CSV table of C-alpha atoms in Angstrom, one decimal:
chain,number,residue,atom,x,y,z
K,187,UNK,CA,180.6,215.6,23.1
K,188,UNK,CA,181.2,215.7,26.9
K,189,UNK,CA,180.7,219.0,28.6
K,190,UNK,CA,185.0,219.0,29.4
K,191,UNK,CA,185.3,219.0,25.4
K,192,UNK,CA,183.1,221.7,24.7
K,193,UNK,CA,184.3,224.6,26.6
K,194,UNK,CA,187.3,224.7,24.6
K,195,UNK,CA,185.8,224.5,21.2
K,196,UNK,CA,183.6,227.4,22.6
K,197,UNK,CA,186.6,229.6,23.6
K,198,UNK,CA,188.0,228.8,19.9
K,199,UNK,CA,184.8,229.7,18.0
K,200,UNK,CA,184.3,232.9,20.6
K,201,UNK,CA,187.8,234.0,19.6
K,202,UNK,CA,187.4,233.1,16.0
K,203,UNK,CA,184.3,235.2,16.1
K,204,UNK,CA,185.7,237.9,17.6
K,205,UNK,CA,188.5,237.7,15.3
K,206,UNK,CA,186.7,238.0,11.8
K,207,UNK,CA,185.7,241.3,12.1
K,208,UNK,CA,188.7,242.7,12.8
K,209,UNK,CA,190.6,240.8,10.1
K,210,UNK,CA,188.0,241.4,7.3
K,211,UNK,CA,188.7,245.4,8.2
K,212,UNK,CA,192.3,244.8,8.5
K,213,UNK,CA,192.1,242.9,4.8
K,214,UNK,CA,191.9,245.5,2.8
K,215,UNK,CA,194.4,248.0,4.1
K,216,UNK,CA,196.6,244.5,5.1
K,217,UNK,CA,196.5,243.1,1.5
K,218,UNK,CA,198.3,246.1,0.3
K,219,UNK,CA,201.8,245.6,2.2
K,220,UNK,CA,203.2,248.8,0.5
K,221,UNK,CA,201.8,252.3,-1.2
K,222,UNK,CA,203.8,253.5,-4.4
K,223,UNK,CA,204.8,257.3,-3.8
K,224,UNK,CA,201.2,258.2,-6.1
K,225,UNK,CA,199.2,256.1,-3.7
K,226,UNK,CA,200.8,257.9,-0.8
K,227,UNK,CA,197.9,260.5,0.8
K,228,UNK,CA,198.3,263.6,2.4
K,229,UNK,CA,200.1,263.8,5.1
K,230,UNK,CA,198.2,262.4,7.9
K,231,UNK,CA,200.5,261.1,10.2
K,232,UNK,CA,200.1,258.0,9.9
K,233,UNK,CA,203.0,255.0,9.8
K,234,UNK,CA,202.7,253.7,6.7
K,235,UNK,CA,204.8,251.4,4.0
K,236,UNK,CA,206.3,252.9,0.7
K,237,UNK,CA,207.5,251.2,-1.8
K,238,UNK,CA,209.1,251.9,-5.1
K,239,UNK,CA,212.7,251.9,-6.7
K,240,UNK,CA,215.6,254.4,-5.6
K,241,UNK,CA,216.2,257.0,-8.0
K,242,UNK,CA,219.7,257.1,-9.6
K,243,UNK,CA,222.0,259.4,-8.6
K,244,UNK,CA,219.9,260.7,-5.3
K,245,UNK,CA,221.0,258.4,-2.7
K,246,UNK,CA,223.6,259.6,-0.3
K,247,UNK,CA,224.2,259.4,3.3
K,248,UNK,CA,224.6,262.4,5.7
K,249,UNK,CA,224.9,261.9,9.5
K,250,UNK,CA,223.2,259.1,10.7
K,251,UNK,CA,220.1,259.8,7.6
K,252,UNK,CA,220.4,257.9,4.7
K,253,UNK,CA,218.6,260.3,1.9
K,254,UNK,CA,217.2,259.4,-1.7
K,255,UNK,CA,213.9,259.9,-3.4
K,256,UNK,CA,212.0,257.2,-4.1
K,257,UNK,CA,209.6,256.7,-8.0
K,258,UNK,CA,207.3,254.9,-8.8
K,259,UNK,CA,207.6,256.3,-12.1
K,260,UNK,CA,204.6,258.7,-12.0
K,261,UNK,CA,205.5,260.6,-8.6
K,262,UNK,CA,208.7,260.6,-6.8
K,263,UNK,CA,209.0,261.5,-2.7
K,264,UNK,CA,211.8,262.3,-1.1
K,265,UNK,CA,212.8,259.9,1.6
K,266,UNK,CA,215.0,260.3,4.9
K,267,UNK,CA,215.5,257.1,6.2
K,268,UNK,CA,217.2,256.7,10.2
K,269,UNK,CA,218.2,253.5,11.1
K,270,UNK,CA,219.5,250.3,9.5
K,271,UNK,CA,220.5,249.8,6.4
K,272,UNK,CA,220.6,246.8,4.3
K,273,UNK,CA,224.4,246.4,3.1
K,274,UNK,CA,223.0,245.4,-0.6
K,275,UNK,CA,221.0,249.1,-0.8
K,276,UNK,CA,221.9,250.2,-4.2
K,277,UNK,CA,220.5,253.1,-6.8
K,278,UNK,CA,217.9,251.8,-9.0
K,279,UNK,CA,216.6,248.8,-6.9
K,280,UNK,CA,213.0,248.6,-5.6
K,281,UNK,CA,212.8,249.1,-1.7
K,282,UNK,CA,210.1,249.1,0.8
K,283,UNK,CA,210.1,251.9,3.3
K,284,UNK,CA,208.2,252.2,7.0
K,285,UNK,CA,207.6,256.1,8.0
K,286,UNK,CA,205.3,258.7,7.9
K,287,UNK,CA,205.4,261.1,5.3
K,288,UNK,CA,206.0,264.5,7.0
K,289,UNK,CA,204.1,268.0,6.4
K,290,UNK,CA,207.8,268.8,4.2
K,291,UNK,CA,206.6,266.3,1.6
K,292,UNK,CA,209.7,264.3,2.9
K,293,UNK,CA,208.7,260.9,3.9
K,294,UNK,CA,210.8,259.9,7.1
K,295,UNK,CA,211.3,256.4,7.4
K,296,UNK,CA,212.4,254.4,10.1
K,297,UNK,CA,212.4,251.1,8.7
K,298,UNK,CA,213.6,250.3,5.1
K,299,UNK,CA,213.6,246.8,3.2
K,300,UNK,CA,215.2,246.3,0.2
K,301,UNK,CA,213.5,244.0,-2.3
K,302,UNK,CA,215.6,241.4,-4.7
K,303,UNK,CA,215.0,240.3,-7.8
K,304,UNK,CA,214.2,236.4,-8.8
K,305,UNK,CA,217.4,236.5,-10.9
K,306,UNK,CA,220.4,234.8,-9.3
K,307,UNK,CA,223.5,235.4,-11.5
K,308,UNK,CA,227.4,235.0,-10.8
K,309,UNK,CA,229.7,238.1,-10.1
K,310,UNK,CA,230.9,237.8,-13.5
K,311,UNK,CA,227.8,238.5,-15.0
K,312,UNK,CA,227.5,234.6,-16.6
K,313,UNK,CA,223.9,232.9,-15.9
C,1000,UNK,CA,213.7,197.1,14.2
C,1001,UNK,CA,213.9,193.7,12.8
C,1002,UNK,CA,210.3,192.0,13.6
C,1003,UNK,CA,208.0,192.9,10.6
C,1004,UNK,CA,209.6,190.2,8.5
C,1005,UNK,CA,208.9,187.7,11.5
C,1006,UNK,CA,205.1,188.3,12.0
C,1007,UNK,CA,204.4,190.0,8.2
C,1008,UNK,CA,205.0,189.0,4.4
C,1009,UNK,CA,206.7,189.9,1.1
C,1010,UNK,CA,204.6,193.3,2.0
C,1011,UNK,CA,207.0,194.4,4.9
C,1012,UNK,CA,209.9,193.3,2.8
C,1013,UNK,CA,209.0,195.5,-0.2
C,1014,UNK,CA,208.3,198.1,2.0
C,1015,UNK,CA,212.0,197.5,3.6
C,1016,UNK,CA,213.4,197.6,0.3
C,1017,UNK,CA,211.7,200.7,-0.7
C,1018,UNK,CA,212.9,202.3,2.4
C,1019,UNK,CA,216.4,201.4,2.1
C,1020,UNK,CA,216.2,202.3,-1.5
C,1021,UNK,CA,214.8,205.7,-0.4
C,1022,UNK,CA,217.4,206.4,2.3
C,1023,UNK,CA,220.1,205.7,0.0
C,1024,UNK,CA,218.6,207.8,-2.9
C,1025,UNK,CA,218.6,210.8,0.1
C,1026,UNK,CA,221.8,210.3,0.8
C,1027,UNK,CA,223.4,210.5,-2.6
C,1028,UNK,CA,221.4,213.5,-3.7
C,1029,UNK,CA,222.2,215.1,-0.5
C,1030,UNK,CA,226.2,214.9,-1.2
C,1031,UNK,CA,225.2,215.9,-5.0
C,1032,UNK,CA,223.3,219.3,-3.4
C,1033,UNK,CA,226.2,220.0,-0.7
C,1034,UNK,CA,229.0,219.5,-3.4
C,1035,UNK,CA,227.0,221.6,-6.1
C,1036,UNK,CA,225.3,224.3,-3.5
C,1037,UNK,CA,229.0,224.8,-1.6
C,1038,UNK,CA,231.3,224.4,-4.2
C,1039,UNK,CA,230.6,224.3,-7.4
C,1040,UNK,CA,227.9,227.1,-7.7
C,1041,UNK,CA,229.1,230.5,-8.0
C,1042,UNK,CA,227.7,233.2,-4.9
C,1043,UNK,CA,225.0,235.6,-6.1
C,1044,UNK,CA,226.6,238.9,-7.7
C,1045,UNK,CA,224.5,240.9,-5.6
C,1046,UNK,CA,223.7,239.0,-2.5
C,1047,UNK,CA,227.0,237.1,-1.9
C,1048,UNK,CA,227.4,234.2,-0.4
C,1049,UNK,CA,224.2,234.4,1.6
C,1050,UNK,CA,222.1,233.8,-1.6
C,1051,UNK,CA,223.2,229.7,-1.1
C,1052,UNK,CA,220.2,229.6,1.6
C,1053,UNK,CA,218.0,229.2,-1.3
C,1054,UNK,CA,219.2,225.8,-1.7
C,1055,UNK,CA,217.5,224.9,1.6
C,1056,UNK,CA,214.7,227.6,2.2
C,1057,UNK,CA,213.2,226.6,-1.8
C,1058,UNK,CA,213.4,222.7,-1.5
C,1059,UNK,CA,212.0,222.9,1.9
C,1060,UNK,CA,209.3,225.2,0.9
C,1061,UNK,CA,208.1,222.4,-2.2
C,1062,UNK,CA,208.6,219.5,0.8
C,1063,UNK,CA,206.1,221.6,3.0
C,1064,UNK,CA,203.7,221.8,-0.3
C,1065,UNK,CA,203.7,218.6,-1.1
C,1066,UNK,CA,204.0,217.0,2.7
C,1067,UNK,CA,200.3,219.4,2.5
C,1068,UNK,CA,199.3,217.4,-0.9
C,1069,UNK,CA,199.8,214.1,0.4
C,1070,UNK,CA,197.6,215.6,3.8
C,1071,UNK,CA,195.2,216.6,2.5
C,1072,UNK,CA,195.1,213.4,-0.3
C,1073,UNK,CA,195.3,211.2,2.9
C,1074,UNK,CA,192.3,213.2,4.4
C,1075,UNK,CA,189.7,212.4,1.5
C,1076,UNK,CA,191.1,208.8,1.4
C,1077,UNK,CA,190.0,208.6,5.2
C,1078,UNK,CA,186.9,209.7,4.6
C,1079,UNK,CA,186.1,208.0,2.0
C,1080,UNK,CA,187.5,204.6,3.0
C,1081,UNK,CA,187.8,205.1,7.1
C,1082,UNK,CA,190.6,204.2,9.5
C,1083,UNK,CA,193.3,203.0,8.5
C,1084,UNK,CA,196.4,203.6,6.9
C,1085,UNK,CA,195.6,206.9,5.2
C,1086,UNK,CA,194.9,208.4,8.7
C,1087,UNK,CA,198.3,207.9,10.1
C,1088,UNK,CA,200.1,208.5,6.5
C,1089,UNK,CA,198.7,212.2,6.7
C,1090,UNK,CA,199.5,212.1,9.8
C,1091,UNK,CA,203.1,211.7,9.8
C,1092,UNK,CA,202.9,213.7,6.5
C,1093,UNK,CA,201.6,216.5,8.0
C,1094,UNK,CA,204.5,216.1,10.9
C,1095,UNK,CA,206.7,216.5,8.1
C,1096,UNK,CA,204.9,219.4,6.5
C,1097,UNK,CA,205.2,221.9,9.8
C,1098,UNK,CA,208.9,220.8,9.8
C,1099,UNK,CA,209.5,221.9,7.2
C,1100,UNK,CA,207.1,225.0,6.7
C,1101,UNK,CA,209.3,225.9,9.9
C,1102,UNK,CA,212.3,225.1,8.5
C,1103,UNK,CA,211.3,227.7,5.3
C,1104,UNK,CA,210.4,230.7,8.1
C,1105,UNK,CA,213.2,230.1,9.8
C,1106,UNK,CA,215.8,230.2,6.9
C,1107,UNK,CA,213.8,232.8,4.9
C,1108,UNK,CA,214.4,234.9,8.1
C,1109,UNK,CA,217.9,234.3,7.9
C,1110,UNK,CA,217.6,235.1,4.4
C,1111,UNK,CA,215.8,238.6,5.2
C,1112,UNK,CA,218.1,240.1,7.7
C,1113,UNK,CA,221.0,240.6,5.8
C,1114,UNK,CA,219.2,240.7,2.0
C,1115,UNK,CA,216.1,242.6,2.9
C,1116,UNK,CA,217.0,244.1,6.1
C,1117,UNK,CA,214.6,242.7,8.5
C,1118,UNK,CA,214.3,239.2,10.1
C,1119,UNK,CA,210.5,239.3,9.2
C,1120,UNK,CA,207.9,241.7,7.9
C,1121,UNK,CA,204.2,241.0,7.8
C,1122,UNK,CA,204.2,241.1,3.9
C,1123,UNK,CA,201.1,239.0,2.2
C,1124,UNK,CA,204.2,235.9,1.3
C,1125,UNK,CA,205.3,235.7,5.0
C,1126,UNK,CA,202.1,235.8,6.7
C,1127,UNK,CA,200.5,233.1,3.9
C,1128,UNK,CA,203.4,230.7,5.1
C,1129,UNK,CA,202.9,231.4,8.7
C,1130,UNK,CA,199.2,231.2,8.5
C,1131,UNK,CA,200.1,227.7,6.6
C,1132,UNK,CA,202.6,226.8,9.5
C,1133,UNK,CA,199.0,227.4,11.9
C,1134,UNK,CA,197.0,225.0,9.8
C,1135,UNK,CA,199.4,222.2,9.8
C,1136,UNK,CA,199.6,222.8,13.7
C,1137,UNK,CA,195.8,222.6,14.0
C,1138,UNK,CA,195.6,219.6,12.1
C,1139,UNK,CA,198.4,218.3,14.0
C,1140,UNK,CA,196.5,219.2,17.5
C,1141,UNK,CA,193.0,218.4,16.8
C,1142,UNK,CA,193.0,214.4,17.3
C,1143,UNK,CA,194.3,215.6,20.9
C,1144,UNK,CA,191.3,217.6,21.3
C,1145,UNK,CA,189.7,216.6,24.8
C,1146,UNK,CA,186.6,214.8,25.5
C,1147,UNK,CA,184.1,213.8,22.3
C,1148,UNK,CA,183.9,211.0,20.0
C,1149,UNK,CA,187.6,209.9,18.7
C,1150,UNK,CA,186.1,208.8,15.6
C,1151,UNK,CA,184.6,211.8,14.9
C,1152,UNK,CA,187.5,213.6,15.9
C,1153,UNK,CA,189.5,211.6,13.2
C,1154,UNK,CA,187.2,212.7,10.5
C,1155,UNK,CA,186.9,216.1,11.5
C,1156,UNK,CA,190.9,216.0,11.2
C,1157,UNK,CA,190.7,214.8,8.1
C,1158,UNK,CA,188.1,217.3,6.6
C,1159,UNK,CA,190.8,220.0,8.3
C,1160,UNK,CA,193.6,218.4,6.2
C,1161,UNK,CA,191.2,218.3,2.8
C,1162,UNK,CA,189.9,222.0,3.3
C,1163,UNK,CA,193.2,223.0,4.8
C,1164,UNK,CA,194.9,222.6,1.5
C,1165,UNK,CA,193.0,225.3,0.0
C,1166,UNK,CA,196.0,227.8,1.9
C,1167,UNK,CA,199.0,226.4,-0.4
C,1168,UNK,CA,197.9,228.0,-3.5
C,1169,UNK,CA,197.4,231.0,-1.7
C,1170,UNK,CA,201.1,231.1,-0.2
C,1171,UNK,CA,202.2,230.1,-3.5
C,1172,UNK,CA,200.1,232.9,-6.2
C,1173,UNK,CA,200.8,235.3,-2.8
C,1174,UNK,CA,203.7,236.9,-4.9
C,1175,UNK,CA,202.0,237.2,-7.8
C,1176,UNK,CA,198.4,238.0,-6.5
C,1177,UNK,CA,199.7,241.6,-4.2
C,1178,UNK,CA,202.2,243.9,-3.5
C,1179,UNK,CA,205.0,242.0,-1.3
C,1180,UNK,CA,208.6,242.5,-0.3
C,1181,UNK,CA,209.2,238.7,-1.3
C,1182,UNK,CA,210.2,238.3,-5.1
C,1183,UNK,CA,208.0,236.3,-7.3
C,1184,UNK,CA,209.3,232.9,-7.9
C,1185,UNK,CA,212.3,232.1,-10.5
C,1186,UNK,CA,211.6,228.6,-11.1
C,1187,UNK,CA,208.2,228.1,-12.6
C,1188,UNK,CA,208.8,229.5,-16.5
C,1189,UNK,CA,209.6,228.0,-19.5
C,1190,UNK,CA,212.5,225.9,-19.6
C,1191,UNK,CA,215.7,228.1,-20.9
C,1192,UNK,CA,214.1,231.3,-19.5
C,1193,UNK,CA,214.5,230.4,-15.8
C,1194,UNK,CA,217.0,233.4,-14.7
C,1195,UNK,CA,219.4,231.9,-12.7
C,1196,UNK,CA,223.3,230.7,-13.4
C,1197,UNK,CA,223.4,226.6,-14.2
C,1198,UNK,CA,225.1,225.4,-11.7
C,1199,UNK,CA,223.1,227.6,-9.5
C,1200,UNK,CA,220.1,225.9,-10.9
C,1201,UNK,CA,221.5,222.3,-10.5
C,1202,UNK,CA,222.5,222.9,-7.1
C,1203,UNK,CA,218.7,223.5,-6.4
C,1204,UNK,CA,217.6,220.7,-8.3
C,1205,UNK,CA,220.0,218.4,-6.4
C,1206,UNK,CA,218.7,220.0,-3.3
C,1207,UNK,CA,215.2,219.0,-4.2
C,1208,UNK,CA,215.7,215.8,-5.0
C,1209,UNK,CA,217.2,214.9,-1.8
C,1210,UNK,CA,214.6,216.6,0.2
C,1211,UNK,CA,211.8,215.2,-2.0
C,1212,UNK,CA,213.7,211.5,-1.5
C,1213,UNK,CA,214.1,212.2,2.4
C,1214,UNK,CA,210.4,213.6,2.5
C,1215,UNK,CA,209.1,210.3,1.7
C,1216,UNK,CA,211.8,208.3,3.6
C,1217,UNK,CA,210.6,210.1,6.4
C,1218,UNK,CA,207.2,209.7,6.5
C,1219,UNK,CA,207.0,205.9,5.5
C,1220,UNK,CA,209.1,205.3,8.3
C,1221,UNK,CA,206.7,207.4,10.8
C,1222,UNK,CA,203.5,205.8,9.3
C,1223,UNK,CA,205.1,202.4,10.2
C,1224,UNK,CA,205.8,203.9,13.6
C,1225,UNK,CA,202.6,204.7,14.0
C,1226,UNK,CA,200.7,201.2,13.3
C,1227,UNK,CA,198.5,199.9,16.2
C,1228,UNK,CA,200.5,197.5,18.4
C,1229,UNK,CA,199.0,194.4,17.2
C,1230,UNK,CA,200.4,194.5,14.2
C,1231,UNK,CA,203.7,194.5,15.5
C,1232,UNK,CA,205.4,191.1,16.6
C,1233,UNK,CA,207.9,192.4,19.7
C,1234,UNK,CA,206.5,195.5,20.9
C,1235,UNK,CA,209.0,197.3,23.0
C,1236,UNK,CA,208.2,198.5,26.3
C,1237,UNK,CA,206.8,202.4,25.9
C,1238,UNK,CA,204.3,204.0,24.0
C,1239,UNK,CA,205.2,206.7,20.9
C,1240,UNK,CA,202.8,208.9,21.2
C,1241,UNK,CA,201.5,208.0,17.7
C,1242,UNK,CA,200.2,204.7,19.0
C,1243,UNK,CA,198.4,206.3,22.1
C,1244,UNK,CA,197.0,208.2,18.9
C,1245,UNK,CA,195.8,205.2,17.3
C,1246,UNK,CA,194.4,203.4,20.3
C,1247,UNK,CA,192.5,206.4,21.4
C,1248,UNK,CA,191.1,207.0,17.6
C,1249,UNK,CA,190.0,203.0,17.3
């Protein structure tokens, strides 16, 4: 290979090398996209995701905070979410939420996802 | 482009034919898809009318898989059997693959925004399929690389479609394998327990069909593109860039 062809395969496999460190470390915490409210530590400050379904009969708005506690089944957390909120929100649904959990036991989140089911179905309930 | 019957055989006829055959197959399936995806089938109960995306984002998603199939099937025939054909079929394959691995981000994100909330979120599905989108790219790219041995080059492109392959599965078991805002995928069960409302389900089919049909119309028509001059009778002033390809590979 002529010395013009190797300097960029060397700047690939310098960055590639550099890379796989930090993406081994970033694997394990990265490979788990969300925490369920048990999996949640301490708080710690730290801005993570939690994910679980919306308990029945919690969620209601006040002011600009959207409030409802969140289960996965075992534990259920409080949440206080500021920001956006996907119009198809509903009680009962599983959602993904991006806060920190505060020194309250109330996790504040500033970012919330709402997950879908596979099942597609008409408004009539037919399928 | 007339001139493959003048200089070529029954072969360029039959391939004509199966073009044209193809093309039309496409077309009809593509009218089938609009009519059922627009009209016929109901909108979601939950997600409205948005929820008719799927009849793109899904069939472009199985193109992208199996544009990747035929790349990386195209890679072990070139290295087992050198230049040729197989190294411009996964090629233009492979063009079709980051279309429409693009195609999927790009819709899913339209998808997200008003279902999930967000346009994108670095959830293991998402970043599988972007990481896929890379792949393609690279393969793509690396025949372009500068300086070196072309052949070489062409076989190292080929190993990268072979061993490149290995990221499908893992965009596809993504949803089942972790945690991820993406819901696990509705079509793979056993016939009758597939949760979605008939004509929701034939709309998709339909969709497939046509994208599956204009998949392979595509890319026969791009691997004739890119043949080496020679082999054509009236070459036309210009150079694709699939034939500078091929002259700097031979």
């Amino acid at each position: 290979m002529s010395p013009g062809g190797r300097l960029p395969l060397l700047l690939v496999a310098v960055t590639a090398l550099a890379m796989t460190p930090l993406a081994c470390t970033g694997l394990g915490e990265g490979l788990t996209y969300y925490r369920t409210p048990s999996e949640l530590r301490p708080a710690g400050g730290e801005h993570v995701r939690l994910g679980g379904l919306v308990v029945p009969g919690t969620a209601h708005p006040d002011g600009r905070e959207l409030h409802f506690s969140l289960t996965d089944g075992t534990k259920t957390i409080d949440v206080v979410h500021t920001g956006y909120r996907p119009p198809v929100f509903r009680e009962g649904q599983g959602v993904v939420a991006e806060g920190v959990l505060g020194a309250d036991g109330r996790f504040r989140s500033d970012r919330l996802m709402v997950k879908h089911s596979e099942e597609y179905r008409a408004a009539d309930g037919s399928r | 482009m007339g001139d493959e019957l003048a200089g070529n055989d029954a072969v360029a006829a039959g391939r004509r034919r199966l073009e044209r055959c193809l093309g039309t197959g496409a077309l009809a399936a593509c009218a089938a898809a609009l009519a059922l995806g627009l009209v016929i089938a109901p909108p979601d109960a939950l997600q409205g009318e948005t929820q008719r995306l799927m009849y793109v984002h899904v069939p472009a998603a199985w193109a992208a898989f199996a544009a990747f199939a035929a790349v990386s099937g195209a890679g072990a025939m070139r290295l087992w059997r050198g230049e040729g054909v197989w190294e411009r079929l996964g090629r233009a394959a492979a063009e079709l693959g980051a279309g429409m691995t693009a195609l999927t981000i790009a819709l899913g994100s339209l998808w997200g925004r008003p279902v999930w909330g967000v346009w994108w979120t670095w959830d293991p599905r998402l970043t599988a399929t972007a990481a896929m989108l890379l792949v393609l790219l690279a393969y793509l790219a690396l025949p372009y690389w500068p300086g070196g041995d072309p052949v070489r080059r062409a076989r190292l492109t080929a190993a990268t479609g072979v061993a490149g392959f290995a990221v499908v599965p893992v965009v596809h078991f993504s949803v089942l394998w972790w945690r991820t805002l993406h819901q696990p995928p509705t079509f793979l069960r056993p016939p009758g327990q597939v949760p979605v409302h008939p004509a929701m389900f034939a709309a998709l089919i339909a969709a497939a069909v046509a994208f599956a049909l204009m998949g392979a119309w595509v890319v026969l028509r791009r691997v004739r593109d890119l043949e080496p001059a020679p082999a054509r009778a009236a070459e036309p002033a210009g150079e694709s860039c699939g034939r500078v390809l091929v002259r700097s590979a031979a």
